[in-house]
Coordinates of C-alpha atoms and ligand atoms in Angstrom, one line a residue:
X506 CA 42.4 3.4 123.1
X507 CA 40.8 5.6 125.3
X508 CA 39.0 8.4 125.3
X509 CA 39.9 11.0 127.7
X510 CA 39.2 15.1 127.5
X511 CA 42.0 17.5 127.0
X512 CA 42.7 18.9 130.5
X513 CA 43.1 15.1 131.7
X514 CA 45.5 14.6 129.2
X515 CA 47.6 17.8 129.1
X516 CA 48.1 16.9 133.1
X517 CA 48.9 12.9 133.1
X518 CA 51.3 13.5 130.3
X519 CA 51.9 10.3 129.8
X520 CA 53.4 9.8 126.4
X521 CA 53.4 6.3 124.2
X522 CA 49.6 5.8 124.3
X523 CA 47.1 5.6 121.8
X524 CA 44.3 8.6 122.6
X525 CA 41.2 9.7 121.1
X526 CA 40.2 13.2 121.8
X527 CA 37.2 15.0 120.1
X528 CA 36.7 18.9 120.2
X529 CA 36.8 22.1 117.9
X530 CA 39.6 23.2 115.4
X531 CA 40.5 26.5 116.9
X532 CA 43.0 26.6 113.8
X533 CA 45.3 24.8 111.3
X534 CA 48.8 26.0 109.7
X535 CA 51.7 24.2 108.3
X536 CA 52.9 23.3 105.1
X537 CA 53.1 20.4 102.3
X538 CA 54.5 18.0 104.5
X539 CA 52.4 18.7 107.8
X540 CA 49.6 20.3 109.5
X541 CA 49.4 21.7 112.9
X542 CA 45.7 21.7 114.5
X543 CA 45.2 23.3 117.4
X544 CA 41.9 21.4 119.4
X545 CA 39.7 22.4 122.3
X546 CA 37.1 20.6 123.6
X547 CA 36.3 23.1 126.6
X548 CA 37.2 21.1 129.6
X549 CA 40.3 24.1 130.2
X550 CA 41.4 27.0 128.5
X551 CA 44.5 25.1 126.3
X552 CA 44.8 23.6 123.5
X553 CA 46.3 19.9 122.1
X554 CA 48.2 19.7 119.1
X555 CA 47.5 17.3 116.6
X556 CA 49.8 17.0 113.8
X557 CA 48.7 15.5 110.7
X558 CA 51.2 13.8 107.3
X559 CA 50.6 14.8 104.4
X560 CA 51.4 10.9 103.7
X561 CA 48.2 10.0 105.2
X562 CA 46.0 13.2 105.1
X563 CA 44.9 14.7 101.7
X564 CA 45.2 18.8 101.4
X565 CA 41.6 18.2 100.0
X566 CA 41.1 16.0 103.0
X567 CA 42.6 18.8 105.6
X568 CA 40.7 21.7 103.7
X569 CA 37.9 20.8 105.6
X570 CA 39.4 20.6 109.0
X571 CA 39.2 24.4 109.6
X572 CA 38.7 26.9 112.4
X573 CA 35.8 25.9 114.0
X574 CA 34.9 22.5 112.2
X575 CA 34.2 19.9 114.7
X576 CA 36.9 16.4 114.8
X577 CA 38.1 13.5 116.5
X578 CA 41.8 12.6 116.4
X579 CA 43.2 9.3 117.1
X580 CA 46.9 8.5 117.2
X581 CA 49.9 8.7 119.8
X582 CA 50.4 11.2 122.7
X583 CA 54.3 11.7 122.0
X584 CA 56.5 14.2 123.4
X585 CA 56.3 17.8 121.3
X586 CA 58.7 18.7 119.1
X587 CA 57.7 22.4 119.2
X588 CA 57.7 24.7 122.0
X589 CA 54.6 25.6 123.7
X590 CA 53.4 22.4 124.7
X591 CA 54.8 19.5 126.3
X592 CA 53.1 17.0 124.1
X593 CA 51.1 16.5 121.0
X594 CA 49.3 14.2 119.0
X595 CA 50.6 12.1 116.2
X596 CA 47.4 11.8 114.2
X597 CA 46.8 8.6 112.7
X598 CA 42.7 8.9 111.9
X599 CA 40.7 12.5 112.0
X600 CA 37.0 11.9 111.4
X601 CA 34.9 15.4 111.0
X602 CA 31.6 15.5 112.6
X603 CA 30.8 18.4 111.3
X604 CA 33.1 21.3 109.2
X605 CA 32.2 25.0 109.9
X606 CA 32.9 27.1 106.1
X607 CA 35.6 29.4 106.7
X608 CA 33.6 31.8 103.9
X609 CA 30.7 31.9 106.9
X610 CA 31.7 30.4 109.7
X611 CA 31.9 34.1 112.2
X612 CA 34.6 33.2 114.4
X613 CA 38.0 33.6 113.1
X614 CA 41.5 32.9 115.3
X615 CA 41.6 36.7 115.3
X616 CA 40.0 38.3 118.5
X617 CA 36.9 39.6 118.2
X618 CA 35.5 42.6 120.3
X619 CA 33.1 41.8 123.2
X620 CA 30.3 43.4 121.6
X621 CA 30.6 41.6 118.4
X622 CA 30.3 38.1 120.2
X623 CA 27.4 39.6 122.5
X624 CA 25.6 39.5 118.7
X625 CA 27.0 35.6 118.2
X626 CA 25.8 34.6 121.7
X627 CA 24.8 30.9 120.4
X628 CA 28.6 30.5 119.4
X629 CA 30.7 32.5 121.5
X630 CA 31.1 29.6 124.6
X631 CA 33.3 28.5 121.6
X632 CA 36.0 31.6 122.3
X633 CA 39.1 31.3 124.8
X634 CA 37.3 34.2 126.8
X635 CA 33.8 33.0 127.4
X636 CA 35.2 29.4 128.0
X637 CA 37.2 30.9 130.6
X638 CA 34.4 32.9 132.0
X639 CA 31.9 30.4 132.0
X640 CA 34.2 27.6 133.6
X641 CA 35.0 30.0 136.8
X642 CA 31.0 30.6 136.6
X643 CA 30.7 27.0 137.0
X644 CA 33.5 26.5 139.8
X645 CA 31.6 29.9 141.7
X646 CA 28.1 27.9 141.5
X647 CA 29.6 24.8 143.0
X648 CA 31.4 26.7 145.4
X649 CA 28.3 27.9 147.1
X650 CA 26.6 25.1 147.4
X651 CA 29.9 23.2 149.3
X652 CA 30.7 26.5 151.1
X653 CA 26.7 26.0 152.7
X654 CA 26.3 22.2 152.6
X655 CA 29.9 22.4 155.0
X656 CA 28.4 24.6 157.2
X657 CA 25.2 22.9 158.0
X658 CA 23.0 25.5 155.6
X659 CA 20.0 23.5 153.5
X660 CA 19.4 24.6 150.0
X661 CA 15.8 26.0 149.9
X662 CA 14.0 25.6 146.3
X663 CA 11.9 28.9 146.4
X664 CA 8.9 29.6 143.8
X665 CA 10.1 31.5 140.4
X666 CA 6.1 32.6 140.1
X667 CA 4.8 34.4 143.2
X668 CA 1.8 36.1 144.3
X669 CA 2.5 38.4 146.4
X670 CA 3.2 42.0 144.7
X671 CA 5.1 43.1 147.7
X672 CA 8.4 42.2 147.6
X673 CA 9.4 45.8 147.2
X674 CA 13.0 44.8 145.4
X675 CA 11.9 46.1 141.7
X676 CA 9.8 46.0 138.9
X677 CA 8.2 42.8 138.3
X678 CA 7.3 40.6 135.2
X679 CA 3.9 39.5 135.1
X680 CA 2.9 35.7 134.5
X681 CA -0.4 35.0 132.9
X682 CA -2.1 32.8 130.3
X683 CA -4.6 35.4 129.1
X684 CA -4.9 36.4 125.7
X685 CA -4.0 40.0 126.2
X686 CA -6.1 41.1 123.2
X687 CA -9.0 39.8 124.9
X688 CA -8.5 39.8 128.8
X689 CA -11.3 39.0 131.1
X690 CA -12.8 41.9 133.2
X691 CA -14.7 43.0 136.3
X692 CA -17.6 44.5 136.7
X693 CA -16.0 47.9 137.0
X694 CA -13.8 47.1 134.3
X695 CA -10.5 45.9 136.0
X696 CA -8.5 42.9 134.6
X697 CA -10.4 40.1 136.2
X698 CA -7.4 38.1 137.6
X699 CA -9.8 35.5 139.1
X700 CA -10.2 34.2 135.8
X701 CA -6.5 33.6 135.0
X702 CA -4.5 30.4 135.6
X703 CA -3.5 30.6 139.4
X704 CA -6.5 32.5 140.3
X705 CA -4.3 36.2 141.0
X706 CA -2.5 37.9 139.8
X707 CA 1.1 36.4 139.4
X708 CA 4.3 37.5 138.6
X709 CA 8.0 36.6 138.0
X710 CA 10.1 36.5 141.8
X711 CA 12.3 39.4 142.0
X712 CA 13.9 37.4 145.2
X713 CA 13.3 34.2 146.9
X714 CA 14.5 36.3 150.5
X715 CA 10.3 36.4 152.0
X716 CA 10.2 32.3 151.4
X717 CA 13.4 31.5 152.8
X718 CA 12.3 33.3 155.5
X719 CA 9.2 30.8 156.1
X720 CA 12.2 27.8 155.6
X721 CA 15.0 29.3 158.3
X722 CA 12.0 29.6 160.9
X723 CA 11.7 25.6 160.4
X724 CA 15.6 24.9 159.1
X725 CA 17.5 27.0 160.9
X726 CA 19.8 27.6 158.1
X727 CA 19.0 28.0 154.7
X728 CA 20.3 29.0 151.6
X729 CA 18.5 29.7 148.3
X730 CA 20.1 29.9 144.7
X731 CA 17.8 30.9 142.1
X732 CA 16.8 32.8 139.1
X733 CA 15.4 36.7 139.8
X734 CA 13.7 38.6 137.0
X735 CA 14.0 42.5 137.4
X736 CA 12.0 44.4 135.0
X737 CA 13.2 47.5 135.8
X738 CA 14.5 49.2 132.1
X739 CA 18.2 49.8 133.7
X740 CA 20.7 49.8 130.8
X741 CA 23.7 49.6 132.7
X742 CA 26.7 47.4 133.3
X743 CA 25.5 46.0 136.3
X744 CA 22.1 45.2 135.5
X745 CA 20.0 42.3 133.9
X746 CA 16.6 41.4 133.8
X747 CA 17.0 37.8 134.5
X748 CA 20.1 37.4 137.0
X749 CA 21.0 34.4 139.7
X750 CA 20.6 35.3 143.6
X751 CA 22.2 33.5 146.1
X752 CA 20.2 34.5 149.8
X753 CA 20.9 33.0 152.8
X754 CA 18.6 33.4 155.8
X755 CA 19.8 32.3 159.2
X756 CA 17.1 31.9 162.4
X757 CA 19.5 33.1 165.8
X758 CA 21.6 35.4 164.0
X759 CA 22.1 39.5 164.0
X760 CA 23.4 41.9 161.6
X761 CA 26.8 41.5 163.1
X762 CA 26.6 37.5 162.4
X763 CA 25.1 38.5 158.9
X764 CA 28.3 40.6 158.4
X765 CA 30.7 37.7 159.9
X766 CA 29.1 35.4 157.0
X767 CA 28.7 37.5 154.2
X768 CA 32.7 37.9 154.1
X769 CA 33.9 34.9 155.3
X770 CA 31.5 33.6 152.3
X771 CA 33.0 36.2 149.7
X772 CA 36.4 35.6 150.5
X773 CA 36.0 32.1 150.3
X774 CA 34.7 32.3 147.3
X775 CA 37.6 34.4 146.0
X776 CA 40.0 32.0 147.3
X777 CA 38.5 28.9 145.9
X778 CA 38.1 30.7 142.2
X779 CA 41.9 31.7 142.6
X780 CA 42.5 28.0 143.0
X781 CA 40.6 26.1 140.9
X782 CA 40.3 28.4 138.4
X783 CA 44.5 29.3 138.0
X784 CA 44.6 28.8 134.0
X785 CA 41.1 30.7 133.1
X786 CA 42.3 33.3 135.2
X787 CA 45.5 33.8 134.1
X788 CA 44.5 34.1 131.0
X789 CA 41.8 36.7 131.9
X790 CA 44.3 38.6 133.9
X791 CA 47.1 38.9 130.5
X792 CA 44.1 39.6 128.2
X793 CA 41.8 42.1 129.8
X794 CA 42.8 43.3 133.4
X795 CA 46.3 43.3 134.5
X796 CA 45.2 44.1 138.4
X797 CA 43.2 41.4 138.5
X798 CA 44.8 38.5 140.2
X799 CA 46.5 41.2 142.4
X800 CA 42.7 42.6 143.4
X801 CA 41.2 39.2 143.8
X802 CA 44.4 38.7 146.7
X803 CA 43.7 41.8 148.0
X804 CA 40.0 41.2 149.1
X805 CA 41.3 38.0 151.3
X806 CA 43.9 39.4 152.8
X807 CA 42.3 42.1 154.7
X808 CA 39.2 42.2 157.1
X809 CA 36.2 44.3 155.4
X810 CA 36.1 47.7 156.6
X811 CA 32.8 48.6 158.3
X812 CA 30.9 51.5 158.9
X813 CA 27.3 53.2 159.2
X814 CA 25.7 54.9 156.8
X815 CA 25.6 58.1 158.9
X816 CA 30.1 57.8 159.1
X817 CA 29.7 56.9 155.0
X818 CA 27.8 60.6 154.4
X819 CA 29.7 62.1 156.8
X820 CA 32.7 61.1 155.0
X821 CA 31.3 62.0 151.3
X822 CA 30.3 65.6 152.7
X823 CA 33.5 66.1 154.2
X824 CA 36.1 64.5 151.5
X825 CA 36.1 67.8 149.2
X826 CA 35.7 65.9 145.8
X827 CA 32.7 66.9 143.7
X828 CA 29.8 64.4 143.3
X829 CA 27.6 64.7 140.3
X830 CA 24.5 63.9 143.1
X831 CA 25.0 65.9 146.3
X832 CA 25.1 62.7 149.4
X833 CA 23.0 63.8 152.3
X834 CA 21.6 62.1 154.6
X835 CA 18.5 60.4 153.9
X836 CA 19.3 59.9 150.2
X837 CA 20.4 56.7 148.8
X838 CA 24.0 56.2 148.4
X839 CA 24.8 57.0 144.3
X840 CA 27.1 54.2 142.6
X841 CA 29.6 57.2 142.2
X842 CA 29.4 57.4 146.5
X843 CA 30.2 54.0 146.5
X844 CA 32.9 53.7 144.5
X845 CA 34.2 56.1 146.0
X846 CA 34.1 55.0 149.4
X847 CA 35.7 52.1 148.5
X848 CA 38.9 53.5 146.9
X849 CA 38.6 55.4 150.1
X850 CA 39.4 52.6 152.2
X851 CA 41.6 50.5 149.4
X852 CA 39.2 47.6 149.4
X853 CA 35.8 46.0 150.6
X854 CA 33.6 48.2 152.4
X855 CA 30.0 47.2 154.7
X856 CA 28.1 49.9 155.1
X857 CA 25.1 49.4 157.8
X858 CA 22.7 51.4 159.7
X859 CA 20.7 53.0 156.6
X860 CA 17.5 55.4 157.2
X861 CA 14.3 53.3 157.0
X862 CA 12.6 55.3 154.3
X863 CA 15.1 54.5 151.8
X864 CA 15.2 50.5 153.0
X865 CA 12.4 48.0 152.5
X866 CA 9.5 47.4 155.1
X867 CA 11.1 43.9 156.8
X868 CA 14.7 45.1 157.9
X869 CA 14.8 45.6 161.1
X870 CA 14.4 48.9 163.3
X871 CA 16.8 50.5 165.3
X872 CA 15.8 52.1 168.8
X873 CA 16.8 55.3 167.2
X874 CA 13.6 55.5 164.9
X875 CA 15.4 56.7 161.9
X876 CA 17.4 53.3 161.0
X877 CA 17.0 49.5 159.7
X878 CA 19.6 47.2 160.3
X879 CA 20.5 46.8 156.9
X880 CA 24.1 46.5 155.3
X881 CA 25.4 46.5 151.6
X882 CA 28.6 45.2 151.0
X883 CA 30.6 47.1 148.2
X884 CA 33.2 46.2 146.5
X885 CA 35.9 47.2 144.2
X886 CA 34.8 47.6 140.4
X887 CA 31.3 46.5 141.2
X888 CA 29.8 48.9 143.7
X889 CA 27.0 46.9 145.7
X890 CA 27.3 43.0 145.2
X891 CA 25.7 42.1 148.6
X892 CA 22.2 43.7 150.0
X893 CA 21.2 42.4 153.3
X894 CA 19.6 42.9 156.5
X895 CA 18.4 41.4 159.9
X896 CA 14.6 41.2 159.7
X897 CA 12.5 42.7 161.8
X898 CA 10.8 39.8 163.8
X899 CA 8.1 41.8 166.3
X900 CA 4.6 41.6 164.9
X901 CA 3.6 44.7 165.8
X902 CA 6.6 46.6 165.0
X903 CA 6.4 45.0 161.4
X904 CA 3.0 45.2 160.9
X905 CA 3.1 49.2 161.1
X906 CA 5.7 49.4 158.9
X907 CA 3.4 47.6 156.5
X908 CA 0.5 50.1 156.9
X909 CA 2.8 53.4 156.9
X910 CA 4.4 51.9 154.0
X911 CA 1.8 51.0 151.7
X912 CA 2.3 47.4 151.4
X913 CA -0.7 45.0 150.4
X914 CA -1.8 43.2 153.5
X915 CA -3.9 40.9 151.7
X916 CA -1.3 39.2 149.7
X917 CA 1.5 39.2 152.5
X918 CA -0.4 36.9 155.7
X919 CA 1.8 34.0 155.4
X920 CA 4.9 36.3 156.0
X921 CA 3.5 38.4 158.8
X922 CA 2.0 35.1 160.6
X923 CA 5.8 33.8 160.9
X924 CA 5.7 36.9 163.5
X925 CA 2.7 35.8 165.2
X926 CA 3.9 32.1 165.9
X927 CA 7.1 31.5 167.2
X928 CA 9.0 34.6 165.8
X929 CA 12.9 35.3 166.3
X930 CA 15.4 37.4 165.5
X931 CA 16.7 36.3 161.7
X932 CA 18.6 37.9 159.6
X933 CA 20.0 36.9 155.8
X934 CA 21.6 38.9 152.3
X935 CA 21.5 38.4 148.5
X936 CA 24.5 37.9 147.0
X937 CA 24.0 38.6 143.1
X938 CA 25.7 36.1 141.5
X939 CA 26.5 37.8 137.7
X940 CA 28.4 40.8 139.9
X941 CA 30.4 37.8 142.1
X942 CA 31.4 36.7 138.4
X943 CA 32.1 40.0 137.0
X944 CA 34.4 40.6 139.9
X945 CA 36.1 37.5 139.6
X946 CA 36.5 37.5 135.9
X947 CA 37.6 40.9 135.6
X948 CA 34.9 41.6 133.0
X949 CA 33.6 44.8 132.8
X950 CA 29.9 44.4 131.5
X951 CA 27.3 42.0 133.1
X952 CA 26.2 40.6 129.7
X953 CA 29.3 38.9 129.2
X954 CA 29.2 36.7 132.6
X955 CA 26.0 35.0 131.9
X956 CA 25.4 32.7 129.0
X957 CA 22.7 34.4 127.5
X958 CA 22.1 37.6 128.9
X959 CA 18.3 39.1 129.2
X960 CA 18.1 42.6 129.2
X961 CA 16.0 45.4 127.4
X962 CA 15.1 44.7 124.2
X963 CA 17.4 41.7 124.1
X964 CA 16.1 37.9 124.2
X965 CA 17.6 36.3 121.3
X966 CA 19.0 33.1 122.6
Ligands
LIG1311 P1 21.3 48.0 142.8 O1 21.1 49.1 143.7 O2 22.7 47.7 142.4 O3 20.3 48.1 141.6 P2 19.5 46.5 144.5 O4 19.7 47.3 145.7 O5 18.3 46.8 143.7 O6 20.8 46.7 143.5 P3 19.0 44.1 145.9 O7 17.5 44.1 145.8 O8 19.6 44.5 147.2 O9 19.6 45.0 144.8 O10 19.5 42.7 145.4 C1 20.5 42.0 146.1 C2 21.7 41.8 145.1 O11 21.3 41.3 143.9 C3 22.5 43.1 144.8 O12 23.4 43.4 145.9 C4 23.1 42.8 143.5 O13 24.3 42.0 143.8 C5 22.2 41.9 142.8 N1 21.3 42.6 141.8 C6 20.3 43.4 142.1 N2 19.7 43.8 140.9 C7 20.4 43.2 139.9 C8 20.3 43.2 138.5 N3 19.3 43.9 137.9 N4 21.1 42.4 137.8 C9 22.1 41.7 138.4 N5 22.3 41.7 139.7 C10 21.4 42.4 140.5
LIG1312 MN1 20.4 46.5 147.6

């Protein structure tokens, strides 16, 4: 007999065999004569029928083989009787590893609301709609390493602890072994850091992008794929305190090539989700979002529009709708600005050319005085998924931005030595890897794309 997983034998379809599959009841009907269960065992979003006698199965027996209760079947893959599926199980042994009480047991075949399984994080993989999310999460992951490893990129492990305070991308999470009733201090009464387990003062990495800077001036072409912590206290849809970063870094290349990769990579990604992952997003598409598959075509079809910042403002000032924040130059582009440059020009924008006071201290500085060559991409119901930039790679040129900005020399002398011995021009982007998923799933709040979601006040499972 052998033992195969659903979506391997719902596509060899092979009937006559004897199988053995194993998964969760998602539910059981029928009568006196025979039961219907409907199995998943999370290798794709359907289901196998197993049909079970009342000549060899007990009701008393079959009571326990309830939504949710785990089993394996064993009998013969035959051709279905019913419609729906094109073949079914004719149970002739159902062991149960473990029965879930329907008086207890939260999930029930009817649908629950997001919120609700938010609070039921440890079971709700177990649902048709985080299944489906979380196997196109997987397929997404893979697909960035192959769409790098086939162009010749390196996968850089970056450190989740870091020392240096100066990122500049958020709020950070401190690391530290103290006992915080009873932290060491300094003469002049400061927390005396010196003292704690790495010597500093350390903290959680709110991106790996000043590392894999150090590995593309050695690599060439590197890509890192790691966990960021943001401890900014942002409540929105968009926003988690622990989220995955993709951020590649590229020696030889200019914003222009930073552009050319971002989208080719984006749209690639698109295309490979659209197909491998046909089922979960079909299902996706009749449950929650309609336009979906159509808006997941859409972005491949077309080239991105770009523009500068200066064109963006220019066209917020000048497009007569009423913002809630007045756009003017110099200010940070508001998600409503965004979004609505992007229904704007039906589809993917790049913005580039943003004032330097608003951008952080290593992006690089146009002749002009007043701009870094940074670009966010923005997308359709996301706003901002990509934030990128080539890097400024003169010494000098970096070095005052560091002093008129503020930024702690002391902890930053490995980054601005890269400048000092055999600098050149660079440039890379984060890619935030919940909003690539959100986009692709549809979904229309962040918590619902990652496993277990860490936000404020929330870090249950
Ligand atoms: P935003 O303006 O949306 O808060 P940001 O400008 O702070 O983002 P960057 O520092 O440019 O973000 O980070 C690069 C990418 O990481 C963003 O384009 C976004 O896709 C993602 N990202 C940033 N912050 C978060 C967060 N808190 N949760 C999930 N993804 C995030
Ligand atoms: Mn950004």
């Amino acid at each position: 007999m052998s033992k195969v997983r659903i979506k391997a034998l719902l596509q060899t379809a092979g009937t006559g065999q004897e199988v053995v599959v194993s998964g969760w009841v998602r539910s059981r009907r029928g009568n006196k004569t025979i039961s219907f269960i409907e199995l998943n065992d999370g290798s794709t979003i359907h289901n196998i029928q197993a049909v079970a006698d009342a000549n060899l199965f007990s009701d008393e027996f079959l009571k326990d083989v309830s939504t949710g209760a785990c089993i394996r079947v064993s009998g013969n893959l035959v051709a279905s009787q019913g419609s729906g599926q094109a073949v079914e199980i004719q149970a002739k042994e159902i062991h149960i590893y473990g029965t879930a009480d329907p008086q207890v047991y939260p999930l029930q075949k009817k649908g629950h609301s997001l919120e609700f399984l938010r609070e039921i994080a440890h079971l709700r993989p177990r649902t048709n709609t985080f299944g489906a999310v979380l196997r196109v999460r997987h397929h997404l992951a893979y697909a960035i390493h192959k769409f790098f490893n086939d162009k010749g990129f390196f996968n850089l492990h970056t450190p989740i602890i870091t020392g240096s305070d100066a990122e500049g991308a958020g709020e950070m999470f401190h690391v530290t072994t103290f006992d915080l009733k009873n932290t060491p201090r300094t003469e002049d009464g400061n927390i005396d850091y010196s003292q704690d387990f790495f010597g500093k003062e350390t903290n959680l990495t709110v991106s790996g992008q000043l590392e894999g800077e150090l590995g593309a001036l050695a690599l060439g072409l590197i890509y890192t794929f790691g966990p960021t912590f943001r401890a900014e206290n942002s409540n929105t849809p968009r926003h988690l305190a622990e989220f995955w970063m993709i951020e590649p870094e590229m020696a030889f290349h200019d914003i222009e090539d930073n552009m050319d990769l971002a989208e080719e990579m984006l749209k690639y990604l698109v295309a490979y989700a659209l197909e491998h992952c046909a089922a979960d997003l079909e299902f996706l598409n009749k449950m929650y979002d309609k336009e979906l598959l159509n808006r997941l075509r859409s972005v491949i079809d077309k080239p991105f529009t770009r523009i500068t910042y200066t064109e963006a403002i220019e066209i917020l000032k000048t497009c007569g709708k009423k913002f809630e924040y007045l756009a003017d130059w110099g200010k940070d582009l508001q998600k409503e600005h965004e979004n609505y440059l992007v229904e704007h020009h039906g589809g993917p924008v790049i913005v580039t050319g943003y004032p330097k006071d608003i951008k952080a201290f290593y992006m690089k500085q146009n002749d002009d005085g007043k701009t870094v060559r940074a670009m966010d991409i923005l997308f359709p119901w996301i706003g901002e998924i990509i934030g990128g930039s080539q890097r400024e790679e003169d010494h000098a040129k970096l070095l005052k931005r560091v002093e008129e900005m503020h930024i702690p020399q002391e902890s930053l002398w490995w980054y601005l030595e890269t400048r000092k011995f055999g600098t050149c021009p660079h440039a890379g982007f984060g890619l935030g890897f919940e909003r690539l998923v959100l986009f692709v799933t549809g979904m229309t709040n962040i918590r619902d794309v990652i496993p277990f979601p860490r936000t404020p006040k929330n870090a249950e499972f």
